[in-house]
Every structure is written in structure tokens, then in C-alpha cells.
XYZ file of C-alpha atoms in Angstrom:
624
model
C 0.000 0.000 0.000
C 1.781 3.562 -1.298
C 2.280 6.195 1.364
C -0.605 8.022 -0.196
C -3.806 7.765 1.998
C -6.128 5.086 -0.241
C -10.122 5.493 0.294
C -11.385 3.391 2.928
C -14.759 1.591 3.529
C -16.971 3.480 5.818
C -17.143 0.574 8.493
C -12.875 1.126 8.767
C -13.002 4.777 8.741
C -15.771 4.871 11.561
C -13.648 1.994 13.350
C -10.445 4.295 13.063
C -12.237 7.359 14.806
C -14.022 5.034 18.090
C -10.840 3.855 18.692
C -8.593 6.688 18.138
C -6.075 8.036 21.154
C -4.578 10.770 18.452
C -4.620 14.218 20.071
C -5.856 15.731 17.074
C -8.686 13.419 16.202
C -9.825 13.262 19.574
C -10.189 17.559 19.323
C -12.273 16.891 16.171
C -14.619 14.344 17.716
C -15.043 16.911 20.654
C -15.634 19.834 18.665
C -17.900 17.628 16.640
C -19.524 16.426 19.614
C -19.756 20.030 21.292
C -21.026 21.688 17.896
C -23.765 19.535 18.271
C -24.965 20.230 21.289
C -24.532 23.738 20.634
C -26.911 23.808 17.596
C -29.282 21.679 20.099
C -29.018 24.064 23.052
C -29.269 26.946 20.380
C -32.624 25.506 19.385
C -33.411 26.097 23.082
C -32.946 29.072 23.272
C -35.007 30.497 20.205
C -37.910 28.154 21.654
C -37.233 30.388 24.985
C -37.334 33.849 22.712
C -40.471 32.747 20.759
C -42.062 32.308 23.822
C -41.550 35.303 25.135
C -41.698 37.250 21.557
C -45.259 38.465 22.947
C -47.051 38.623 26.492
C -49.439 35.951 27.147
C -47.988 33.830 24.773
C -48.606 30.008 24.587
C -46.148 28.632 22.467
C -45.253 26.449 25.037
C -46.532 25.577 28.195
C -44.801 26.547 31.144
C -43.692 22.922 32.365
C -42.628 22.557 29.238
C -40.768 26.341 29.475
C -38.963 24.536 32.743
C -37.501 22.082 30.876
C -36.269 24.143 27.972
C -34.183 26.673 30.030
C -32.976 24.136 32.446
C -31.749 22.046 29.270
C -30.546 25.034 27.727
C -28.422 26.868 30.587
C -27.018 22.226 30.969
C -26.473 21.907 27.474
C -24.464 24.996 26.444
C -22.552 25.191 29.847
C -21.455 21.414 30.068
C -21.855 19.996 27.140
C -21.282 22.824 24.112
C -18.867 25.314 25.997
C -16.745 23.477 27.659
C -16.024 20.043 25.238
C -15.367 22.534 22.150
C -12.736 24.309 24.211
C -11.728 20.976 24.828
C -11.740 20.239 21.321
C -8.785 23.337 20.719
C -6.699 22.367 23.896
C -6.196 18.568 22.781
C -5.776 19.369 18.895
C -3.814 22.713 19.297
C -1.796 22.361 22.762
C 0.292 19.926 22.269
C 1.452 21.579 19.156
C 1.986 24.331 20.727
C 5.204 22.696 23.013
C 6.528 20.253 20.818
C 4.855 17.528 22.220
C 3.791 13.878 20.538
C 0.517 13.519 21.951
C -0.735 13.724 25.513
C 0.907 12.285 28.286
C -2.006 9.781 28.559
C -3.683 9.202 25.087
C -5.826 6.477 26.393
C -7.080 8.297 29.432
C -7.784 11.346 26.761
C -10.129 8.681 24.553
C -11.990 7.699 28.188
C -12.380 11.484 28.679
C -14.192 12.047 25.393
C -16.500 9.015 25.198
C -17.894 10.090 28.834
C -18.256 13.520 28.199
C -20.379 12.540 25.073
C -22.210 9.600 26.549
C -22.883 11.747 29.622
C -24.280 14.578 27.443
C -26.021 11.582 25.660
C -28.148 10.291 28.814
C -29.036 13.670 29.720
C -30.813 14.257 26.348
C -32.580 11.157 26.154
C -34.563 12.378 28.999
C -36.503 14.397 26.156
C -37.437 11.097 24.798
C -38.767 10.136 27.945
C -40.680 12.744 28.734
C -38.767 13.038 32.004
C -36.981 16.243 31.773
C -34.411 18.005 34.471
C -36.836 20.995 34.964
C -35.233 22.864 37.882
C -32.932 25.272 36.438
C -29.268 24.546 35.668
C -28.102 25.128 38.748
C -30.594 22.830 39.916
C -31.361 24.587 43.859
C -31.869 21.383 46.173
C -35.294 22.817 47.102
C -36.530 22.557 43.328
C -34.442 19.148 42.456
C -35.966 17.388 45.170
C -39.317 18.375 44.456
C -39.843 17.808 41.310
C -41.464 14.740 39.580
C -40.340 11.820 37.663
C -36.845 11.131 36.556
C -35.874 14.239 34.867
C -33.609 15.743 37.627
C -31.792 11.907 37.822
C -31.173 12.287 34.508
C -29.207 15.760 35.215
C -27.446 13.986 38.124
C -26.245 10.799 36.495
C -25.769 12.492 33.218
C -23.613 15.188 34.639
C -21.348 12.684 36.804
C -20.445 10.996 33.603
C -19.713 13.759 31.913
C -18.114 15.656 34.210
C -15.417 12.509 35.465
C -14.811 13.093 31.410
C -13.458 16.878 31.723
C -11.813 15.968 34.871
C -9.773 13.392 33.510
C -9.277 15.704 30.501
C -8.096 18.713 33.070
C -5.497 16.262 34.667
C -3.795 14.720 31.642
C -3.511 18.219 30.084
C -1.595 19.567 33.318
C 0.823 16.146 33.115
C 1.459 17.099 29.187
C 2.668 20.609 30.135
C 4.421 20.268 32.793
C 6.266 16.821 31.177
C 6.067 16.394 27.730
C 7.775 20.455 26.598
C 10.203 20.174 23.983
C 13.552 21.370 24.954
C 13.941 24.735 25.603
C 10.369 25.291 26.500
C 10.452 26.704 29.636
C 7.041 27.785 31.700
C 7.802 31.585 30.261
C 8.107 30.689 26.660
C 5.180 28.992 26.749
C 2.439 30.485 23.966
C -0.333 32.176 26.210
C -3.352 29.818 24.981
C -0.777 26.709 26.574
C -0.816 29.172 29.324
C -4.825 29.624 29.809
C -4.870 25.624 29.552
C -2.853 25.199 31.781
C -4.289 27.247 34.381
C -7.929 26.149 33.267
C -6.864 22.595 34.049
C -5.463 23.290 37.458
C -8.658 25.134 37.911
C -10.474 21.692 36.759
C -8.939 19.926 39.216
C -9.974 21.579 42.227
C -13.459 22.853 40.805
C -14.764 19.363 39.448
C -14.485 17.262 42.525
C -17.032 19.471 44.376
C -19.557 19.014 41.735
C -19.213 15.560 41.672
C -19.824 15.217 45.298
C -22.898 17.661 44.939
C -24.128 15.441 42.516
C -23.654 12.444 44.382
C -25.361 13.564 47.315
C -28.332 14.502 44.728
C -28.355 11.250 43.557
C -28.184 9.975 46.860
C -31.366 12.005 48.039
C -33.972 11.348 45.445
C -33.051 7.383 44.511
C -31.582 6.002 47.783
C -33.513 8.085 50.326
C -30.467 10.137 51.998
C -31.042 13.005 53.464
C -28.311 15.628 52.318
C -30.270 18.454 51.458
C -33.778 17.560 53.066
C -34.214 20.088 56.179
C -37.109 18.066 57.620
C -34.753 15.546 58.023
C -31.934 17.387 59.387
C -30.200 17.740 56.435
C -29.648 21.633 54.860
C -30.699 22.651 51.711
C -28.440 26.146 51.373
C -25.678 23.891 51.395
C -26.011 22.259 47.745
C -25.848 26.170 47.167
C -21.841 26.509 48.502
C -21.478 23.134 46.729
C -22.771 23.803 42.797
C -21.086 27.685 43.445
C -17.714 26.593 44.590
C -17.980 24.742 41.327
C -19.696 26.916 39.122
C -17.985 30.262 39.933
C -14.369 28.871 38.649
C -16.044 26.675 35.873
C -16.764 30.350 34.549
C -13.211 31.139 34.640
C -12.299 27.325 33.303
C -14.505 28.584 30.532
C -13.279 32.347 29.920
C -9.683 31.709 30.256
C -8.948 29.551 27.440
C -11.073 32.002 25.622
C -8.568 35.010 26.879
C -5.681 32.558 25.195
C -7.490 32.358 21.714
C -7.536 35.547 21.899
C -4.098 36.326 22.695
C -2.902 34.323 20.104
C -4.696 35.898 17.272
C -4.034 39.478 18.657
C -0.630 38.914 18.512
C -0.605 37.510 14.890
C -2.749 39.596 13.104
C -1.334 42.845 14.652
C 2.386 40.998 13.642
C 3.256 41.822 16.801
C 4.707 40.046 19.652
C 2.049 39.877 22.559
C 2.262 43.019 24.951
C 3.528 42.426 28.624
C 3.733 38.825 28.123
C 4.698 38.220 31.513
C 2.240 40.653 33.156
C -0.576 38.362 31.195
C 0.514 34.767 32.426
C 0.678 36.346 36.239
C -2.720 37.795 35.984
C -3.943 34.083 34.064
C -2.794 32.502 37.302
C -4.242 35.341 39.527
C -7.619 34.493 37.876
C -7.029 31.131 38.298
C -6.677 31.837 42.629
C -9.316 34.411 42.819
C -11.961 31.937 41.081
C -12.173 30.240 43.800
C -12.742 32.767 46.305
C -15.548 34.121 44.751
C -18.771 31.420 44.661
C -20.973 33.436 47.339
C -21.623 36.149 45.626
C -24.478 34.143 43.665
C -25.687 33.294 46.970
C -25.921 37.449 48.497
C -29.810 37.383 49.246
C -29.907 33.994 50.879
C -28.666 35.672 54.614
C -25.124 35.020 55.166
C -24.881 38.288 56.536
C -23.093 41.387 56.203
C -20.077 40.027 56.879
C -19.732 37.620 54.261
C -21.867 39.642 51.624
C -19.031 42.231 52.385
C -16.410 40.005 52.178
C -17.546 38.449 48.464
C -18.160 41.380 47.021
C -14.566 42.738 47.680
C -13.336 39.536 46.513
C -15.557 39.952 43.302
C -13.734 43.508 42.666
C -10.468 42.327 43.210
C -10.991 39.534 40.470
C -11.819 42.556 38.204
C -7.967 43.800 38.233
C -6.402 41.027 36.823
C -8.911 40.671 33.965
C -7.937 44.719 33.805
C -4.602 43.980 33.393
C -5.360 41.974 29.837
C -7.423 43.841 27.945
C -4.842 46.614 28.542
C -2.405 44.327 27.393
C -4.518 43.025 24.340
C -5.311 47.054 23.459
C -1.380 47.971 23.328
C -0.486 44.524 21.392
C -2.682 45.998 18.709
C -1.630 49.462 19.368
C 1.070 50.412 16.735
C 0.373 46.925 14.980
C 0.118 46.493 11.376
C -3.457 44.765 11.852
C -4.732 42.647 8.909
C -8.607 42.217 9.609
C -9.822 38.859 8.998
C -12.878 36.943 10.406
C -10.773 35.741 13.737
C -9.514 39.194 14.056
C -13.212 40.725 13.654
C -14.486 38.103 16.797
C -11.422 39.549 19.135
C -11.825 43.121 18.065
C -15.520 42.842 18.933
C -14.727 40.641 22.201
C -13.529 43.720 23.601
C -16.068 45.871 24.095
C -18.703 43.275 24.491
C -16.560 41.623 27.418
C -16.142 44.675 28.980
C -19.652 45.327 29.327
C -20.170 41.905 30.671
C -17.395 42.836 33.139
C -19.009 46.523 34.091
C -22.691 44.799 34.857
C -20.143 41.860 37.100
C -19.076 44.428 39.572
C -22.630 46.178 39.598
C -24.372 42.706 40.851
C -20.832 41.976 42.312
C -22.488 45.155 44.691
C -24.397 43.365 47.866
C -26.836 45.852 48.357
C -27.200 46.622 44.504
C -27.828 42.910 44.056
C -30.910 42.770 46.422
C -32.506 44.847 43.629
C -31.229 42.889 40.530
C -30.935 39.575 41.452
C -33.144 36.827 39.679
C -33.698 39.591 37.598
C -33.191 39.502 33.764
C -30.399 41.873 34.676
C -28.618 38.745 35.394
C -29.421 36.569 32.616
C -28.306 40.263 30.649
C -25.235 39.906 32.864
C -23.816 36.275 32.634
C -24.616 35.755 28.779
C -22.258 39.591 27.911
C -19.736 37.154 29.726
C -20.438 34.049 28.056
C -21.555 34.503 24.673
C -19.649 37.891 24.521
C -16.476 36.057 25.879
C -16.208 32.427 25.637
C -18.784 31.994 22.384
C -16.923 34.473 20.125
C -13.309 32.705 21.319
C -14.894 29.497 20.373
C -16.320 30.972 16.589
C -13.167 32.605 16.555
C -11.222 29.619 17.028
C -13.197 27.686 14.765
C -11.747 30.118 11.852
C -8.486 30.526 12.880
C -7.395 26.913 13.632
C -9.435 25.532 11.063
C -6.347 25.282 8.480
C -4.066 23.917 10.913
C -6.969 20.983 11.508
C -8.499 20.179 8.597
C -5.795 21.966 5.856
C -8.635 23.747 4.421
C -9.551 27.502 4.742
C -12.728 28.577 5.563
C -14.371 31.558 3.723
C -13.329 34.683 4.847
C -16.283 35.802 3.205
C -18.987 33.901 4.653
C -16.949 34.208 8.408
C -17.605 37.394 8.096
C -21.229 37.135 7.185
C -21.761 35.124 9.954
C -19.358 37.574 11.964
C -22.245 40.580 11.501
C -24.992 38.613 11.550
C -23.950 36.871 15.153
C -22.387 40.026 16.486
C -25.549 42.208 15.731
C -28.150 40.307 16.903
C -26.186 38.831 20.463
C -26.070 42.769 21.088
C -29.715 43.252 20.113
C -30.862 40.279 22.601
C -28.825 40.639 25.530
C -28.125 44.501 25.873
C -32.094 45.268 26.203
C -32.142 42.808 28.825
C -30.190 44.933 30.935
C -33.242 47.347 31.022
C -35.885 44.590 31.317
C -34.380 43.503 34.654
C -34.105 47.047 35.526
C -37.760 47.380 34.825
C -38.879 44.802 36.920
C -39.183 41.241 34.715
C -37.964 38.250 36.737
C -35.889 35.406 35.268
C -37.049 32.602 34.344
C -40.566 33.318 33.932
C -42.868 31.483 31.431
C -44.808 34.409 30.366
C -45.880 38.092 30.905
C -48.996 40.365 31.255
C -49.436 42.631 28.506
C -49.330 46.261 29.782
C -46.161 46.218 31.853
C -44.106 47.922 29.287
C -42.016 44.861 28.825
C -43.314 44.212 25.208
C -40.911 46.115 22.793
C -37.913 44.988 24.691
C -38.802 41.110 24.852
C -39.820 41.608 20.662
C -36.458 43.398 19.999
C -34.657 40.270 21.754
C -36.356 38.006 20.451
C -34.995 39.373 17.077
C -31.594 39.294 18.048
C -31.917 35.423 18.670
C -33.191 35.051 15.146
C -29.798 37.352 14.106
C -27.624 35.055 15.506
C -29.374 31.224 14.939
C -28.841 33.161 10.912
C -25.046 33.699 11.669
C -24.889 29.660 13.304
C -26.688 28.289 10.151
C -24.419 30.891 7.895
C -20.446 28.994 9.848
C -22.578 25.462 9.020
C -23.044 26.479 5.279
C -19.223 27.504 5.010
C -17.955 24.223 6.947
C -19.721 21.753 4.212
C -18.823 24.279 1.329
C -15.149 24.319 2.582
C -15.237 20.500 3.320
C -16.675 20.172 -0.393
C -14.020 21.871 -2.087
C -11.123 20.715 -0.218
C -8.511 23.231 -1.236
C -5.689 21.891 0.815
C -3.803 24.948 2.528
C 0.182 25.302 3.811
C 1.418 25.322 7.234
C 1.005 29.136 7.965
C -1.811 29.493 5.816
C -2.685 33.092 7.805
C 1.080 34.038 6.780
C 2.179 35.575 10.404
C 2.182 32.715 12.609
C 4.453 32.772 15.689
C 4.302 29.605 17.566
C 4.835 26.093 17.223
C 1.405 24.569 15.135
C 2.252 26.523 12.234
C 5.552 25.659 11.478
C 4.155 21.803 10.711
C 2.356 20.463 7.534
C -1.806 21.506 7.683
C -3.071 19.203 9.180
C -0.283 17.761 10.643
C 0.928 14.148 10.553
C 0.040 11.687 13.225
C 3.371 12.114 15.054
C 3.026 15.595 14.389
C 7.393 16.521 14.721
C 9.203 14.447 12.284
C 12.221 15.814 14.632
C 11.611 17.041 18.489
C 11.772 20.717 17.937
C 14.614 22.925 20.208
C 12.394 26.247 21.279
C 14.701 29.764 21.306
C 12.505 31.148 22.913
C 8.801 32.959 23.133
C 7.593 32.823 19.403
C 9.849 30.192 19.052
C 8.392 29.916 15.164
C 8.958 34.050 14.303
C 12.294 34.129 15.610
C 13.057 30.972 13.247
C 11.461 32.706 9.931
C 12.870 35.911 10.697
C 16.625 34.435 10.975
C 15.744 33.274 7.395
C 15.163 29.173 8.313
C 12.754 28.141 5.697
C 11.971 24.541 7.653
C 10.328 27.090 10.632
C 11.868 24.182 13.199
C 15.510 23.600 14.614
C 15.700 20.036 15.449
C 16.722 19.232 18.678
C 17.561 16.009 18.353
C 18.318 13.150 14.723
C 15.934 11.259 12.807
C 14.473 8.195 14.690
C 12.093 5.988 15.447
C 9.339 7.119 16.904
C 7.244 5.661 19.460
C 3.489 5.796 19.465
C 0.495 4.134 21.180
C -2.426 2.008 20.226
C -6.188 2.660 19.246
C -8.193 0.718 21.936
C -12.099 0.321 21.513
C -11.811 -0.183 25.471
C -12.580 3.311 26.315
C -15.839 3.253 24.521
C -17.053 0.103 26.281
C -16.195 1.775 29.996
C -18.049 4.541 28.816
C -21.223 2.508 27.687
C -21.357 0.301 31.033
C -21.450 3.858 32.915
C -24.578 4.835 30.321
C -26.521 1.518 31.074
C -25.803 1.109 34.399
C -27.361 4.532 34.814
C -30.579 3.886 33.235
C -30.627 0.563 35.703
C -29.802 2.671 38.532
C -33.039 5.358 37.584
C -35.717 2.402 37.053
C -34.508 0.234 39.809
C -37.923 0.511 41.245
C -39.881 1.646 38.585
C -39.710 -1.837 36.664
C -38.074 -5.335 37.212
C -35.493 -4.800 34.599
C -33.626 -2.204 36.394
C -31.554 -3.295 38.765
C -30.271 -6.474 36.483
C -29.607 -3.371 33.950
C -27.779 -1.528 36.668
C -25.823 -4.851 37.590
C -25.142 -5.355 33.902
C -23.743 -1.728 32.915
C -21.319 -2.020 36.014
C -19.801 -5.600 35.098
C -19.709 -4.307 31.789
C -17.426 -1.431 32.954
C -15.232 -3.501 35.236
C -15.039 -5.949 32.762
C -13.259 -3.340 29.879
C -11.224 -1.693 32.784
C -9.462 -5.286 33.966
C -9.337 -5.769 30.055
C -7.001 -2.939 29.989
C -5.591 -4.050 33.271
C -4.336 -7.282 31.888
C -3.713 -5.919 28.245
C -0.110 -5.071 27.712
C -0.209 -2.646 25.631
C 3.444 -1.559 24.684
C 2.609 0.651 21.118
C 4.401 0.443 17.960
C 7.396 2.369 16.502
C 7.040 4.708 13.560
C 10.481 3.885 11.418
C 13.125 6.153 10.432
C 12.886 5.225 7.126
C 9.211 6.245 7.147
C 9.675 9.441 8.515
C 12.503 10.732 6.200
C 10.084 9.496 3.033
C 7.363 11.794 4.650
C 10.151 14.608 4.954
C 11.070 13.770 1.576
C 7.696 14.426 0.000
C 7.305 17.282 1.967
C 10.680 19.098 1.277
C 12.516 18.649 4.191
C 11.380 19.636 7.870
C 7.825 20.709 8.186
């Protein structure tokens, strides 16, 4: 068989990608994954905005309302944000040092196949008719009360899921702080290795309280504990501190790996070197600290006091300086800089000002006393989607433009980014900015509909709009991905032309042992300081020609993954039907089964031979 990639049969090419430990793949299956979800959670949210297009409206009915925001704020949070962020720090991270792969390719496989069987079980519920209905956040009072399975679904579904992104969070901090190429210190590190690294550290501390939270849930409504039942001595303010001291850093697990995006393509299409590099990693890792000191402030009308409500809400400014500190730093990197505006540079020029806002309305709810007035409040919804979509949603459309050569070796249209650009841009501004006003005005969250005559009409119409703006820029990116797919006009390694770090300086996409040679880093831009010295190749090897070693596919992690998803329908119906707890007792073996399987398997990998290599380099013209 010639070196040139022959067509294979669907059944082989479907094998190739379920059992795939490849860094790169596994980023495309996550961002394939997570764009899915997206669309569905997007769909969500213009059923929400039809809804409430006019008062009195009955679209929907309000159960049915539940369901659809508590899906909606699930879905996009842990199932769109966070796996397509995912996506760029397994395909585009290791790049970025000069690594192989990950330190643990097979644990990354387990990660994905949880995350997307976890996001899996949860949406099944629809066709169930047992939806989670009480919120995202899921308030123990609500969860506990409410009927049917839906809110197991959220629990199960969510522990499944999340032991995906924490397994995910610890094998990216092992790759960074093992796996750099030589010369790669911690301070030449690009800033989006940076943001993933902190992110992951963040990960590690964040997850584990969720998972207990959920556990306890689980605990409470299928096994009769008592956690968060006050009747029975148990307290239900405390599943508050518990999904907070979570969900306050997974905001900043979310936003920071957006801030590195960012970085990146504000340094290369102002062709300048990042401003106050070092001033940006400290304030990434103050971010990373203050996170976590932070959670109460969602929590400032439930009584902790003065005290505390003082003591949050100075800790909520404070995390306000470091985030300061960047866009300062992003502002004087394009300062001076010979800016080429493309699509990626149009979603961080317009990140911005929209983050900013997002930031501004953080330290006025951030305000205990101000918060009495605005909390549950559309104010807040206004609030925390300036800081999502206007943060972490236009890094992730951003991202999907920029590193789109380097994954696929195709472009996408600049033309049709930037239709979708406008069209995305315009209408997140027209749904979210009104809402400021609404929640001023009065309108609570979260409510199903509205009396005519409360002067809430015009604002709910114009965001309802908005919503329609930007499900036109979504479908827009979707039309360009198959037309660029279609096409397949294969692109170089720098296909943007001004590339400073690492990914660029190998073929688009990159082969499966991505550095024909371990590269030696000079030092931050390792990539510009090569081109500008004149070295075509872009790389200075640090070490000769040979073998390289590589792991295994293994179908194994895809089994684990599907014992977890049976057992937890078992574990739901255990009383609701005879079945259950055999299903329950089934899914587990079935896990335990594929994880002695890889206990027992000795797995050693396979070498990729010299000869190989230099025939790649050959057809490639040297070092690429």
C-alpha cells in the first residue's frame, strides 16, 4: 500500500475514529460532539425567545418552558462550551510545546467518550418525557421536588460527563508540565498553553465538588439520603456553597482559554509580539486563585450576613484587576500593529467591548446591596450571557476560523466568516443589551410568560430578534464548513502568513506524530524568531531522525463509557420496573469488565520507522 492515503470503507473509517487516542482526532470528535450540542441548546434558546416574543404567549406551556431553560443553561454550559474548548486544547496544545501527543492518550479517549455519553443520557430524557426541569443550577429545594426522573437524569448524566473533563483537566496539566520540547520553559510557553494550563489546574480543584454535589443529589432522590432535606436534618443552602464553589471557577475554566485564543490571534494579526507577556501569564494565574474565592456572591440574598456579603463582594472587585490587566495588554499589542482584519480578528476586536460590558454589569451585581434589587432579575441573565456569549462563544467561533487550516488543511471563507461575523455580532447585542433594562424594569428570570401592559413588550420583541440574528449567523459557519469541506482546497502550514508559535511551522493538518524531529524552542515565538533568521523549515531540530514511538487505538474506552450509560438507566428504574436493577448490575460488570481488560492488556505501542519518517520529509521538502 503507497504512502498516499487510499479510500477506505466506511465501516474502517468509523472503526479508526471510536478507537482513536490521536490528540488531534480526539479535538475533532469533541468539537464535533460540542457543535452539536450547541446547535441543540441553540434551538433552546429560540424556543425560549419565541415564547416570550409576545405577552401571554402560549407557544409552550410553562412545564414545558422549565424544561427548555434548564436544558438550555445544561447543554451549552457542560456539554457545548466546555467540550469545544476541549476540542482546541487537545488538537492545538500539544502543538503548541513540541509535544507527541498527551501524556495519557488512552485516558484522553476515556475522557471524550464520557463527556459525550454523559451529554447523551441527559438528552434522552426528552425522549422520555422526564426532563431536568429545575434550572441549571438545579437549587436542592426545586431538584428534590420535582417529579419523575428528569432531575436523575441531570445527576447521572452530569457525573459521567463531568469525570470526562476531569480526567481531561489532569492529563492536560501532566502534558505541560512533562512532555515540553527542549527549551520550553514555563515563560516561553504560547499564552493559549498558558490559559490551559491554568484552566486545568482550575479543573482539578473545581470538578471534585460538583461531583460530590451530585452524588449527594443522587443519593437524596433514589436512595432516600437526606443531604439536602431540612425536615430531616439535612440543609438545603448547602447544595448552594457546593454547585457555586464549582460553578464560579467553571466560569473562569470557561473564559480563560477564551482570553488565550484571543491572545494568540491578537498577537498575529497585529504581527506583533504579545504586549507584557509576563504581566498576562501572572494575571492568568491570579484568575485562576481568585476563582475560587468568589462562589458566594451568587448566593448574596440567601442571609449570610453582612459580613460575608461584604467580604464576596470585595473579593468579586479584586478579580476585576487582573482581567484589567489583559485587555490593557490586548489594546497595546494591537496598538502600533500592522493589523490585517480577517474573520478571527473581527471576533477579538468585537470581544472587547462586548466583554467589557459583561465585566461593568459583574461588579454592579458583584455590589451586595445593589444585588438585592437585581438579582433573579433579567439583569442577570443580561449579565452572565455579555460574559459568556460575549467572551467564551466568540473565542470558540473565533477559534473555529483561525485553527481551522491547521486541523483540517482547508480555509474557511473569509467571506462567509464574516457574514456570519455581523450577523452573530448584531443580533447577540440586540438580545442581551435590552435585557439589561428589562431587569431594571422589573421582569424576573425565568418566567414562562408576561402580562401585557407592563411595558415589557418592545424589549422582549427586539430580543427576540436578536436570537433570530444570531441562529442566521450559526446556520451561515454550518453552510461555510460543508462548502469548505466540499471543495477541499488543501492549505500550507502558515496558511494566515504571520504565525508565531509552534502549530504553524508543521504540515496543515499535521501528521500523526506531528514533529518528524523534536523541535529545540529559542525562545517565546519560538516559530517568528526561526522565519525571521531566514530558516525556511520554521523548526531547529533538537535532536536526529528516529524511530518514533506511538500508542495504540483501543475500543476499550468506549465500552467503559457505555457500562457507565446503562448502568445509569438501571440505577433510575430500579424501582420503577423489574429490569432495572439487572440493567444496573449489567452496565457495572460491563465497565469492570473493559477496565481489567485494559488491566491485563499489555499494551506496549508500535514504533514509527526512520525510514518512514525521512520518506514523509522527503515528499514534503525537508522539515515541516
Amino acid at each position: 500500500m503507497s504512502s498516499v492515503a487510499q479510500k477506505r470503507s466506511f465501516g474502517a473509517t468509523l472503526w479508526d475514529w471510536m478507537t482513536t487516542v490521536d490528540h488531534k482526532k480526539i479535538g475533532i470528535l469533541y468539537l464535533l460532539g460540542g457543535g452539536f450540542f450547541f446547535v441543540l441548546g441553540g434551538i433552546e434558546a429560540l424556543m425560549i425567545r419565541i415564547q416570550l416574543l409576545k405577552p401571554n404567549s402560549d407557544f409552550i406551556s410553562a412545564g414545558l418552558f422549565n424544561e427548555v431553560i434548564t436544558m438550555h443553561g445544561t447543554t451549552m454550559i457542560f456539554l457545548a462550551a466546555m467540550p469545544i474548548l476541549f476540542g482546541f486544547m487537545n488538537a492545538i496544545m500539544p502543538l503548541q510545546i513540541g509535544a507527541r501527543d498527551v501524556a495519557f492518550p488512552f485516558i484522553n479517549s476515556l475522557g471524550f467518550w464520557m463527556f459525550f455519553f454523559g451529554g447523551l443520557f441527559l438528552n434522552v430524557s426528552w425522549f422520555f418525557g422526564q426532563v431536568p426541569d429545575a434550572g441549571w443550577t438545579s437549587y436542592a429545594s426545586l431538584s428534590l421536588a420535582s417529579e419523575g426522573h428528569g432531575v436523575d437524569f441531570y445527576a447521572i448524566g452530569l457525573q459521567i460527563a463531568g469525570g470526562g473533563t476531569l480526567m481531561g483537566g489532569i492529563n492536560f496539566l501532566v502534558t505541560i508540565i512533562n512532555m515540553r520540547a527542549p527549551g520550553m520553559t514555563y515563560m516561553r510557553m504560547p499564552l493559549f498553553t498558558w490559559t490551559t494550563f491554568v484552566a486545568s489546574a482550575m479543573i482539578l480543584f473545581a470538578f471534585p465538588p460538583l461531583t460530590v454535589g451530585l452524588f449527594f443529589l443522587t443519593f437524596d432522590r433514589m436512595f432516600g439520603g437526606n443531604f439536602f432535606d431540612h425536615t430531616m436534618g439535612g440543609n438545603t443552602i448547602i447544595w448552594e456553597h457546593i454547585f457555586w464553589i464549582f460553578g464560579h471557577p467553571e466560569v473562569y475554566i470557561l473564559i480563560l482559554p477564551a482570553f488565550g485564543i484571543f491572545s494568540e490571534i491578537f498577537s498575529i494579526f497585529a504581527r506583533k509580539r504579545l504586549f507584557g507577556y509576563s504581566a498576562m501569564v501572572f494575571a492568568t494565574v491570579l484568575i485562576g486563585f481568585l476563582g475560587f474565592m468568589v462562589w458566594a456572591h451568587h448566593m448574596f440574598t440567601v442571609g449570610l450576613g453582612p459580613t460575608a456579603n461584604a467580604i464576596f463582594a470585595v473579593a468579586t472587585m479584586t478579580i476585576a484587576i487582573p482581567t484589567g490587566v489583559k485587555i490593557f495588554n490586548w489594546l497595546l499589542t494591537i496598538w502600533g500593529g500592522n493589523i490585517k482584519v480577517t474573520t478571527p480578528m473581527l471576533y477579538a476586536l468585537g470581544f472587547i467591548p462586548s466583554f467589557v460590558m459583561g465585566g461593568v454589569t459583574g461588579i454592579m451585581a458583584g455590589t451586595a446591596p445593589l444585588d438585592y434589587q437585581l438579582h433573579d432579575t433579567y439583569f442577570i441573565v443580561a449579565h452572565f450571557h455579555y460574559v459568556i456569549v460575549g467572551g467564551v462563544v466568540l473565542a470558540i467561533l473565533a477559534g473555529v476560523h483561525f485553527w481551522w487550516p491547521k486541523m483540517f488543511g482547508t480555509m474557511l471563507s473569509e467571506t462567509l466568516g464574516k457574514i456570519t461575523f455581523w450577523f452573530f455580532f448584531i443580533g447577540f447585542h440586540l438580545t442581551f443589551l435590552i435585557q439589561h433594562w428589562l431587569g431594571l424594569w422589573g421582569m424576573p428570570r425565568r418566567v414562562w410568560t408576561y402580562m401585557d401592559g407592563q411595558g415589557w413588550n418592545t424589549a422582549n420583541y427586539i430580543s427576540s430578534v436578536g436570537a433570530l440574528f444570531m441562529a442566521i449567523g450559526v446556520i451561515v459557519l454550518v453552510i461555510n464548513i460543508i462548502k469548505t469541506t466540499i471543495k477541499n482546497e488543501r492549505v500550507g502550514n502558515d496558511p494566515w502568513e504571520d504565525g508565531r508559535t509552534l502549530e504553524w511551522a508543521i504540515p496543515s493538518p499535521p501528521p500523526f506524530y506531528n514533529f518528524a524531529q523534536t523541535p529545540l524552542v529559542r525562545g517565546l515565538d519560538t516559530y517568528w524568531i526561526e522565519k525571521m533568521e531566514g530558516n525556511k523549515s520554521g523548526i531547529t531540530p533538537a535532536e536526529p531522525v528516529t524511530d518514533i514511538h506511538m500508542p495504540h487505538g483501543s475500543i476499550i474506552p468506549f465500552f467503559m463509557s457505555l457500562g457507565l450509560f446503562i448502568a445509569g438507566f438501571g440505577a433510575m428504574f430500579r424501582l420503577d420496573y423489574p429490569w432495572g436493577l439487572p440493567v444496573l448490575i449489567i452496565g457495572l460488570v460491563w465497565t469492570f469488565i473493559a477496565m481489567a481488560l485494559r488491566s491485563v492488556k499489555d499494551d506496549l505501542g508500535y514504533h514509527v520507522k526512520k525510514e518512514d519518517i525521512l520518506k514523509d520529509l522527503k515528499r514534503k521538502g525537508g522539515q515541516n
